[in-house]
Coordinates of C-alpha atoms in Angstrom, one line a residue:
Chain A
X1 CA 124.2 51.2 177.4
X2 CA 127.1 51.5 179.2
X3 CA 130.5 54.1 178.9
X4 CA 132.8 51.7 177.5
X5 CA 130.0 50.3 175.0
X6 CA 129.2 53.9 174.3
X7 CA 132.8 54.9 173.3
X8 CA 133.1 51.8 171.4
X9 CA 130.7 53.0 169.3
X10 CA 131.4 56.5 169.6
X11 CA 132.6 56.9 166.0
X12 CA 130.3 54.8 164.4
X13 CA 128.0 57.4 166.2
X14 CA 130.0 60.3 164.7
X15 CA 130.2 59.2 161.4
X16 CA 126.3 58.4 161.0
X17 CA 126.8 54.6 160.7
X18 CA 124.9 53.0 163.4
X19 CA 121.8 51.3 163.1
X20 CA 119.1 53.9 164.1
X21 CA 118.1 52.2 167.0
X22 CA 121.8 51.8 168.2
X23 CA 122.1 55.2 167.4
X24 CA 119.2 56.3 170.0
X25 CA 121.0 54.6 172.7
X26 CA 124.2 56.5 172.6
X27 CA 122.4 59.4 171.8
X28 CA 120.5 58.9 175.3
X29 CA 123.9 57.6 176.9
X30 CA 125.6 60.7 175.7
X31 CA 123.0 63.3 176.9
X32 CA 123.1 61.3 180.4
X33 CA 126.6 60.9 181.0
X34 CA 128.6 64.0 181.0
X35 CA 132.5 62.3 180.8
X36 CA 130.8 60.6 177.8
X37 CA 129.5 63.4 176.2
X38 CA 133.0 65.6 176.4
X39 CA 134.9 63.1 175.3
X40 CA 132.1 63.2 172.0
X41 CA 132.6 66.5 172.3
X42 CA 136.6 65.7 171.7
X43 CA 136.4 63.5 169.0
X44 CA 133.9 65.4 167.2
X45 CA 136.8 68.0 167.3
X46 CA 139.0 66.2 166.2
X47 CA 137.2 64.8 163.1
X48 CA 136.4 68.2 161.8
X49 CA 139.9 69.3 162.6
X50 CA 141.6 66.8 160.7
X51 CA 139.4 67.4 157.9
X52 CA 140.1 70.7 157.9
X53 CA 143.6 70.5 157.7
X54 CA 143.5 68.0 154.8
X55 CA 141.4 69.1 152.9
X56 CA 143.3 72.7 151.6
X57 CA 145.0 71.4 149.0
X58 CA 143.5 70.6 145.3
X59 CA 145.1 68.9 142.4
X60 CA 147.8 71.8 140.9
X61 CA 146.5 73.6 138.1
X62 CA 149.5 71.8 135.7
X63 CA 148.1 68.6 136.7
X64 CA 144.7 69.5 134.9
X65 CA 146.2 71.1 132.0
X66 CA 147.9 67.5 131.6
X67 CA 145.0 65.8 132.5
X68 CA 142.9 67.3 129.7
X69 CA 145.9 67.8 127.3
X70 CA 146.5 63.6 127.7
X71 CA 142.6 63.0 127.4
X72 CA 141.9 65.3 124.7
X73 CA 144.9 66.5 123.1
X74 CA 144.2 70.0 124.6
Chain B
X1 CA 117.0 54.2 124.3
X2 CA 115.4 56.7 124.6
X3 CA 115.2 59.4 124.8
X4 CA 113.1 61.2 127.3
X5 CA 112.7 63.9 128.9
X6 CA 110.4 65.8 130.7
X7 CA 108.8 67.0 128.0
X8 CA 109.6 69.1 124.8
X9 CA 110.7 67.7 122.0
X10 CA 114.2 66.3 121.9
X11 CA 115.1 66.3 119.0
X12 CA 114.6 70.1 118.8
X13 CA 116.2 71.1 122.0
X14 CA 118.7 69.0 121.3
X15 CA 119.6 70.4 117.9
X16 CA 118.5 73.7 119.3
X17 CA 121.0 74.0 121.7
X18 CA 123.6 71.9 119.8
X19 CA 124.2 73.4 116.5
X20 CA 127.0 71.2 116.5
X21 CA 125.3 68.0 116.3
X22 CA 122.6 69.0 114.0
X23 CA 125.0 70.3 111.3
X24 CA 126.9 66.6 112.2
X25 CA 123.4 64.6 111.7
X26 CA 122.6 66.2 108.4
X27 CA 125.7 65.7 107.2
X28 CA 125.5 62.0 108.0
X29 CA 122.2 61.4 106.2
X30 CA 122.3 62.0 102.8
X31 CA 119.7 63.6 101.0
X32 CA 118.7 60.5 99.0
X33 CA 117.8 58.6 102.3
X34 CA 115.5 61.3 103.2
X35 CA 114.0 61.4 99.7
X36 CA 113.2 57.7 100.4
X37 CA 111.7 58.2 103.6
X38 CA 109.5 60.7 102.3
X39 CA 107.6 59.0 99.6
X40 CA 104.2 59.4 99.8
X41 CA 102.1 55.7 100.4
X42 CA 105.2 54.7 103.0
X43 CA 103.3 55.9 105.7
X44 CA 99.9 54.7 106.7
X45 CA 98.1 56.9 109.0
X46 CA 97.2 55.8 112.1
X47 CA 96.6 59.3 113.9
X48 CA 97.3 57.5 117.3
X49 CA 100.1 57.8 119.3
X50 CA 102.6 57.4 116.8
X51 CA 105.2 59.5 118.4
X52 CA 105.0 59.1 122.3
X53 CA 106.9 60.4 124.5
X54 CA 107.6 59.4 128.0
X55 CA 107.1 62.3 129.9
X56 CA 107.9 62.5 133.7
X57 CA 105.3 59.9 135.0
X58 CA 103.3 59.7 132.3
X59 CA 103.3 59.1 129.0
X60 CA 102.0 61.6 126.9
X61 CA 99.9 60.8 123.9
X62 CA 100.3 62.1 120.3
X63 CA 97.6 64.4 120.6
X64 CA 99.7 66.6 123.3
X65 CA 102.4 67.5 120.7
X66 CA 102.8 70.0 118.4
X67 CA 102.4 68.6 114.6
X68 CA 105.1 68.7 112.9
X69 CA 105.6 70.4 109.7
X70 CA 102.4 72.2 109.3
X71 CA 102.4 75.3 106.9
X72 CA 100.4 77.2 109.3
X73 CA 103.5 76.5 111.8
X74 CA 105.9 77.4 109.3
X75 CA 104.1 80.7 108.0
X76 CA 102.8 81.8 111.7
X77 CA 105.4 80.6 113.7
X78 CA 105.4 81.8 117.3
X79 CA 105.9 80.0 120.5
X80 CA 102.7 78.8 121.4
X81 CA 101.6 76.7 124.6
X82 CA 100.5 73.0 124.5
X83 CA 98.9 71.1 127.0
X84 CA 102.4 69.2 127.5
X85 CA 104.3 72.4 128.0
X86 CA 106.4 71.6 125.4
X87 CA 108.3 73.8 123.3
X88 CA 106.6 76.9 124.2
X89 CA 110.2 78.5 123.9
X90 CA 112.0 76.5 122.0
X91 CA 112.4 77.2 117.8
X92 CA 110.1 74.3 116.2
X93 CA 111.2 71.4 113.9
X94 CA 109.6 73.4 111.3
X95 CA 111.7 76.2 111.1
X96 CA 114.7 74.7 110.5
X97 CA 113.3 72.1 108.1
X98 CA 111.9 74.7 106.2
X99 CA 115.3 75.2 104.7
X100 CA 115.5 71.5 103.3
X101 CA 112.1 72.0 101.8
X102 CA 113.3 74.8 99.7
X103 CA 116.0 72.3 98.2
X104 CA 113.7 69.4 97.9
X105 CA 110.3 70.0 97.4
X106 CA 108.7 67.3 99.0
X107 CA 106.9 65.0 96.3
X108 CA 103.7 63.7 97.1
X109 CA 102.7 66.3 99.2
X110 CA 99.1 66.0 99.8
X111 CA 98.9 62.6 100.2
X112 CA 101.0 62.7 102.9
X113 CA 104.6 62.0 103.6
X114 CA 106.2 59.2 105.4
X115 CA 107.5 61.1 108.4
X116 CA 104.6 60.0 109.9
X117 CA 106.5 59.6 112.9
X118 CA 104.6 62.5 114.3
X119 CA 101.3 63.2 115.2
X120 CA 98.9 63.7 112.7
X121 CA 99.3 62.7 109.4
X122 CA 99.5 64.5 106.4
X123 CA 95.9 64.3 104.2
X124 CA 94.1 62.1 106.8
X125 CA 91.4 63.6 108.6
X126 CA 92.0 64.8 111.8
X127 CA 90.2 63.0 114.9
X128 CA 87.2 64.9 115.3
X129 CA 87.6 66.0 118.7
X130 CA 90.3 68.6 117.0
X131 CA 89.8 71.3 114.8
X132 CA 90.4 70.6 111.6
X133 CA 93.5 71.0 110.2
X134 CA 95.0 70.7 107.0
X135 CA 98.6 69.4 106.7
X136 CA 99.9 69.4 103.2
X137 CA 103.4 68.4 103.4
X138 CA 105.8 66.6 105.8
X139 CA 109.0 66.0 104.7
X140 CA 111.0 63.2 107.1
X141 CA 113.2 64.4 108.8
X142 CA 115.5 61.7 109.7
X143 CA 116.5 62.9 113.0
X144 CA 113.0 63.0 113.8
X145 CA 112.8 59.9 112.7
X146 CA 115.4 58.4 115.0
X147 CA 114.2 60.3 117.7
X148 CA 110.7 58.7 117.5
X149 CA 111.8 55.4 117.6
X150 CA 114.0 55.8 120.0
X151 CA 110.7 56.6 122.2
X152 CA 109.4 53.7 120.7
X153 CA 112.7 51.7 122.2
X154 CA 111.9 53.2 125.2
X155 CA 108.3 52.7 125.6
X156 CA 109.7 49.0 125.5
X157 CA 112.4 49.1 128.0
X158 CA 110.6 50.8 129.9
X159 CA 108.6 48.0 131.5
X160 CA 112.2 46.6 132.7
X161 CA 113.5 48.2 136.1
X162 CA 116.5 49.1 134.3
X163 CA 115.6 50.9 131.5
X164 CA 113.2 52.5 134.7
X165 CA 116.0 53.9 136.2
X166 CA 117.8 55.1 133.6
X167 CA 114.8 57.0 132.3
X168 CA 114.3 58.3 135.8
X169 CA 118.5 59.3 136.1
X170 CA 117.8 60.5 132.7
X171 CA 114.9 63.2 133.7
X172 CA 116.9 63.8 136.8
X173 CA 120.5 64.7 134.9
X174 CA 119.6 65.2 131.5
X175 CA 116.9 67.7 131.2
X176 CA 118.5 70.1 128.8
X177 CA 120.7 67.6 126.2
X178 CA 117.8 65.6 125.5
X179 CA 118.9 64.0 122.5
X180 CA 121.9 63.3 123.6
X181 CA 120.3 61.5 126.9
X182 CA 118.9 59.1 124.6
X183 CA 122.0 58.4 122.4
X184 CA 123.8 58.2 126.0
X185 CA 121.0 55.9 127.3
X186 CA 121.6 53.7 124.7
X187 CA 124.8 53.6 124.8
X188 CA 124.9 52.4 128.4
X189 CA 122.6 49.2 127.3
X190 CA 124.2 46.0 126.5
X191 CA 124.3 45.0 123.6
X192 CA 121.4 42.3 123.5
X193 CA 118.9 45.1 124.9
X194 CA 120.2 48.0 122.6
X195 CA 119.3 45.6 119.6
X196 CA 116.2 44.2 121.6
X197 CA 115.2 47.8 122.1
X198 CA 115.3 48.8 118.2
X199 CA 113.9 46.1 117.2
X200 CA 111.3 46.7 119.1
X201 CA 111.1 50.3 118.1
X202 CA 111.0 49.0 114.7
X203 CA 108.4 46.7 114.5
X204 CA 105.9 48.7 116.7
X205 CA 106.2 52.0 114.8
X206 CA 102.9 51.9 113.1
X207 CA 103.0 50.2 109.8
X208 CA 102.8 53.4 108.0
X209 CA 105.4 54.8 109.7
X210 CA 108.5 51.9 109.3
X211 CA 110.3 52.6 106.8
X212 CA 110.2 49.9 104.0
X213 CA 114.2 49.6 104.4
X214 CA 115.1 48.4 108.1
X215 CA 118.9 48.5 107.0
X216 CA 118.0 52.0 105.8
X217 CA 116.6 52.9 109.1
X218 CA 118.9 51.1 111.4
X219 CA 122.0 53.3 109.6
X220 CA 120.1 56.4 110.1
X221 CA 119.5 55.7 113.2
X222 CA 122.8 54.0 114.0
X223 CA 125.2 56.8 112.2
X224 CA 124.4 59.8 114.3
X225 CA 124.6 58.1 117.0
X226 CA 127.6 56.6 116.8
X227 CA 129.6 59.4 115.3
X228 CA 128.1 61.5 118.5
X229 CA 129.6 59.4 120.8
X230 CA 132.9 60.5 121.4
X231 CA 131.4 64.2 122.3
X232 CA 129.2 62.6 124.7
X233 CA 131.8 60.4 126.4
X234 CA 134.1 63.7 126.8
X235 CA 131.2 65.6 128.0
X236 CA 130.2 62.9 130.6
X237 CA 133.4 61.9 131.4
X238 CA 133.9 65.9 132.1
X239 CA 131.0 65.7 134.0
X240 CA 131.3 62.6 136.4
X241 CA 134.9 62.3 136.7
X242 CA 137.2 65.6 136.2
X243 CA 134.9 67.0 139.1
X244 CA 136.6 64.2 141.4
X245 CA 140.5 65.5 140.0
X246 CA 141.3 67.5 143.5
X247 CA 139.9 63.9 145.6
X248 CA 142.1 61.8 143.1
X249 CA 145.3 63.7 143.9
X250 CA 144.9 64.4 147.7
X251 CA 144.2 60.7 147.8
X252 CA 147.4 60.0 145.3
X253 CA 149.4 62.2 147.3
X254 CA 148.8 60.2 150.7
X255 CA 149.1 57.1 149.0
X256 CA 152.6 57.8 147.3
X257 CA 154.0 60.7 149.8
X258 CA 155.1 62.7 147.1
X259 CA 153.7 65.5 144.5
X260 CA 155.7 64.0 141.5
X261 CA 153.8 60.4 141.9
X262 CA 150.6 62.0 142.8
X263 CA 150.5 63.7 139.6
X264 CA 151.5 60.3 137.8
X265 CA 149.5 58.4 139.4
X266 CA 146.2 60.5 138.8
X267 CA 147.0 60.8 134.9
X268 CA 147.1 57.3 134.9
X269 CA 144.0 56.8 136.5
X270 CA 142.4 58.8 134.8
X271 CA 143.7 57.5 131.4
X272 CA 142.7 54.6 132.8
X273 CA 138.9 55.7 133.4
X274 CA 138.6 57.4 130.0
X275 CA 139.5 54.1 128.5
X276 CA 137.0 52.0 130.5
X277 CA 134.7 54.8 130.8
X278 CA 132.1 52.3 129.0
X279 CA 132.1 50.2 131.7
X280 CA 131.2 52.3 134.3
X281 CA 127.4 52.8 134.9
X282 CA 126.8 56.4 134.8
X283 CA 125.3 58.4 137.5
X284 CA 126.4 56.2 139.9
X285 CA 129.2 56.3 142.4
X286 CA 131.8 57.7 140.0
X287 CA 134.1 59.1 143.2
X288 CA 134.4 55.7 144.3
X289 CA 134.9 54.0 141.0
X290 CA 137.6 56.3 140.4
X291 CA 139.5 55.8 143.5
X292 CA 139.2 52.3 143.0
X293 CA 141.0 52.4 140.3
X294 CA 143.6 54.7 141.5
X295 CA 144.3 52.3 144.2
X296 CA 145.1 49.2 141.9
X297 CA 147.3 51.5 139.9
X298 CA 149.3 52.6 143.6
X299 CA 149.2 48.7 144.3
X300 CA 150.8 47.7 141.0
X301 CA 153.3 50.7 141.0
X302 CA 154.2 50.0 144.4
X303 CA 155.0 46.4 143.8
X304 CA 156.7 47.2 141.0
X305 CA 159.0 49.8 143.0
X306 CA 159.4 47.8 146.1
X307 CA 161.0 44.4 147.3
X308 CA 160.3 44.7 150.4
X309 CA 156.2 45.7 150.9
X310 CA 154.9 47.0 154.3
X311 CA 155.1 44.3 156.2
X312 CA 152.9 45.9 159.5
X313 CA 151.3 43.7 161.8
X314 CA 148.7 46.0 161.8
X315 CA 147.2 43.7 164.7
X316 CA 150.7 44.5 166.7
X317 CA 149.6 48.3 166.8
X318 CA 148.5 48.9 170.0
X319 CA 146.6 52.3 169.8
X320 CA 146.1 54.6 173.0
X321 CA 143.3 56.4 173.4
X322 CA 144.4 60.0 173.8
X323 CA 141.6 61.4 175.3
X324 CA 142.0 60.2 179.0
X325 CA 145.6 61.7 178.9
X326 CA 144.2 65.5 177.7
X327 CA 140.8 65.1 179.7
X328 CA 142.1 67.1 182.8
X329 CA 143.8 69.8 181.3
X330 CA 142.6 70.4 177.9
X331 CA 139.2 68.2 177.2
X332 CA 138.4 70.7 174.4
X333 CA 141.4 69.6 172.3
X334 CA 142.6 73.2 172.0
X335 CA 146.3 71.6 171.3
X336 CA 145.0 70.4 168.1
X337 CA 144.5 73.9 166.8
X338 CA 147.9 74.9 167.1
X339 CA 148.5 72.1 164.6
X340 CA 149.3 73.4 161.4
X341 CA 148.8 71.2 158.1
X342 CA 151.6 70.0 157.4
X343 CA 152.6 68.5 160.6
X344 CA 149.0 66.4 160.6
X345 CA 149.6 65.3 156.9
X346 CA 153.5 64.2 158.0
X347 CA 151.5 62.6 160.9
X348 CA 149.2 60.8 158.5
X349 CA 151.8 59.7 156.6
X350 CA 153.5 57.8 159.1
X351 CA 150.6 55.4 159.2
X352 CA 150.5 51.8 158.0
X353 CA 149.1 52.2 154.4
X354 CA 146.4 50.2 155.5
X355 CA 145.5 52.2 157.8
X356 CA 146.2 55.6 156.1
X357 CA 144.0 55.0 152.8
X358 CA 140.7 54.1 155.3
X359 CA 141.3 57.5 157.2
X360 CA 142.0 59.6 154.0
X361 CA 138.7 58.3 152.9
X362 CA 136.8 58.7 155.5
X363 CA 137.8 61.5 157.2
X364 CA 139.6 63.5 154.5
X365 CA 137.2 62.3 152.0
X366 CA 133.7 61.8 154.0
X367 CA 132.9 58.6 152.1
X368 CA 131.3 55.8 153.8
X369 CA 132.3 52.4 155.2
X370 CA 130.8 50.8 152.9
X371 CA 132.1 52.6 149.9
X372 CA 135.6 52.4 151.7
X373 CA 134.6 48.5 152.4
X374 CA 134.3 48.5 148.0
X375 CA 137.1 50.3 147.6
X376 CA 140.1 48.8 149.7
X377 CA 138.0 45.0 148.5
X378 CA 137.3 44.7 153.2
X379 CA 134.5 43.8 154.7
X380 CA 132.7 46.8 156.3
X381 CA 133.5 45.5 159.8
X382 CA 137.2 45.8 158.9
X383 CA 136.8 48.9 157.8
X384 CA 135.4 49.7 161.2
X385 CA 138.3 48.6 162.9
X386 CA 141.0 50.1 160.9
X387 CA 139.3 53.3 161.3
X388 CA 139.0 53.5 164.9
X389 CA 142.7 52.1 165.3
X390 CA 144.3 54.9 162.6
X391 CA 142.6 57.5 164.4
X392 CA 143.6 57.1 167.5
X393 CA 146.9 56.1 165.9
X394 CA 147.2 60.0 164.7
X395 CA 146.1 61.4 167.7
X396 CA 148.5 59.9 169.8
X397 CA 151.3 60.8 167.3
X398 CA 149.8 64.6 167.4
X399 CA 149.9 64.3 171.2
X400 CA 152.9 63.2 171.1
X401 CA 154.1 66.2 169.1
X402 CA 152.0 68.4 170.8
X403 CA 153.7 68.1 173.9
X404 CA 156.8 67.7 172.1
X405 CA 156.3 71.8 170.8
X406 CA 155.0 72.3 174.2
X407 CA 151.3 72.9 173.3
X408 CA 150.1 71.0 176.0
X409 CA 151.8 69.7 179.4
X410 CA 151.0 66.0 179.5
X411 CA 153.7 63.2 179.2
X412 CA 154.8 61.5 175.7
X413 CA 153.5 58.0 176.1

């Protein structure tokens, strides 16, 4: 596998989607290929990131009180 | 139908634990019925398996169980082991039917009464291999009496790979609420196999056993169940879908871009999912069911509200990759952290819609391409490539205000 193969399926790779046998050869392209393997290192990042900032918020507690009130006449 | 469970009796743990329910089920069966059930000469010994139960892998014969109504049980009562591990700590049948006995002394009594549905019948001689035992009186209980032929209906079914996996979802979710597994399990048959199942149930009871009156039996079985329904839809529905509320509006809130039609558009949906609640196959993939449905109900709101739809070449969108801009001076993506949240969920809402509901759900969400491929009705391999395009997509727009607020050198593109 190659580097521009390899970050075409870089986040296939990062999201656990590949085949396993595709997922072997990034694996071995990443641990060989250090430009590769930061720029896993960046995405990776910035997955988790993103998630992290998304994911504060919850439904406000007057939304539930409606839900359940609509639902079940609570 | 069918009730199952990894042991115990049902019916007890059920009512045990669900006061509720039992005062419900002897209120629906009138005295009269269970007068009928119990005359003497309806049931026929058989001293096999009458009552079986399905019990993890196996299914347990009769002879595992607990008798029912034995005086000995009733006057010594104390949890006692059986080889199924079955209601060691649970209160027994017997003690709460002991209560109707005192109102209706059971008629008949030695010869044996037509709950057979149990083990060991009343007055017949015990298989030798056990101790013998003298059981004078067994009043029916009609809830028993369901119960067992609900095994019965499941015994059936459960040669079908459906009925398989719903007793094994069943044992997985449903240890405690026994009886209410069953009437659930049921309920999630069609029709065709519910009656199928019954029937079944029905005509393999042992002779003895079946009551004379199939109407009379398919009411008693039928009433409980049906007027325990709407309890068990709330409870599941509670369950399986309220737990996905905080998804449902982060989701509704991207979608719409504002707090006001998140919160509509979530009570709709989930109106919407207590109504068809029926139709969705419990234990399955309720998140994604869900979201489905919020999305047609953001679809047909926002054709409604709007004339003029996106109208993105979404093909036109010519993502950069970001990362051979920040490589040199910050391959770590430090900038990112001076982000705050607000700024990235401005950024996602920028995107195409298109492209903003497949990131939301995967990355905000964690679900999979191919539950995103069901959701948004794309192939997986679209999903793919909307992905990879919307992330890059936000990361140049975070770039770009990254080095807008300074956070890195670099040069807008």
């Amino acid at each position: 596998m190659n580097c521009r193969e390899c970050v075409e399926h870089l986040y296939e790779f990062l999201d656990r989607e590949l085949t396993p046998e595709l997922e072997r050869e990034v694996r071995d392209h990443l641990e060989d290929c250090p430009p590769c393997g930061e720029q896993y290192d960046f995405e990776e990042l910035f997955l988790k990131f993103l998630r992290a900032r998304c994911r504060t918020q919850g439904a406000p507690a007057e939304l539930k009180k409606r839900v359940l009130r609509e639902l079940f006449g609570e | 139908m069918p009730r199952i469970g990894p042991g115990g009796s049902p019916l007890t743990r059920g009512t045990a634990t669900r006061p509720a329910t039992d005062v419900q089920h002897r209120a629906l069966v009138p005295d009269e019925e269970a007068q009928q059930l119990d005359e003497p000469g309806a049931v026929e010994s058989t001293g096999r398996a009458v009552g079986r139960r399905l019990n993890g892998d196996r299914i347990a014969d009769a002879s595992d169980r607990e008798p029912l109504l034995t005086p000995q049980v009733r006057a010594e009562y104390h949890p006692r082991g059986t080889p199924g591990g079955a209601m060691t700590e649970q209160p027994r049948r017997g003690m709460r039917c002991q209560a109707r006995h005192a109102r209706h002394p059971p008629h008949g009594a030695a010869r044996g009464a037509a709950a057979g549905i149990g083990e060991h019948e009343i007055g017949v001689r015990p298989p030798a291999h056990q101790p013998q035992q003298r059981f004078d009186v067994r009043p029916l209980d009609p809830r028993i009496f369901a119960h067992e032929l609900l095994e019965f209906g499941q015994l059936h079914l459960h040669g079908c790979r459906q009925a398989q996996a719903l007793h094994e979802q069943f044992v997985s979710e449903l240890a405690e609420p026994i009886f209410d597994g069953g009437i659930e399990i049921l309920d999630r048959l069609e029709d065709g196999e519910r009656d199928d199942a019954v029937h079944h149930g029905a005509r393999n009871l042992p002779r003895g056993a079946l009551l004379r009156n199939s109407l009379c039996l398919t009411s008693l079985l039928l009433k409980p169940m049906t007027n325990a329904l709407p309890d068990l839809k709330r409870e599941s529905f509670e369950r399986e879908a309220l737990v996905h509320l905080d998804v449902l509006y982060r989701v509704a809130l991207r979608l719409s871009g504002n707090p006001s039609d998140a919160d509509d558009l979530v009570q709709e949906t989930m109106l919407k999912a207590y109504r068809a609640w029926d139709q969705y196959e419990k234990g399955t993939n309720a998140k994604a069911w869900l979201l489905t449905i919020l999305r047609h109900a953001f679809i047909n709101e926002y054709r409604r509200r709007t004339r003029h739809p996106e109208t993105v070449d979404l093909d036109k969108i010519e993502p950069y990759a970001v990362f051979p801009e920040v490589q040199d001076e910050d391959p770590q993506g430090a900038f990112f952290d001076r982000i705050v949240d607000d700024e990235v969920l401005r950024a996602i809402d920028q995107l195409p819609v298109a492209f903003r509901e497949t990131l939301v759900l995967s990355d905000v969400e964690g679900m999979s391409y191919q539950e995103i491929a069901g959701i948004l009705e794309i192939p997986v391999g679209t999903v793919k490539s909307r992905l990879f395009r919307a992330r890059q997509l936000l990361q140049g727009k975070l770039y770009d205000y990254a080095v807008e607020m300074g956070y890195i050198k670099g040069s807008p593109a």
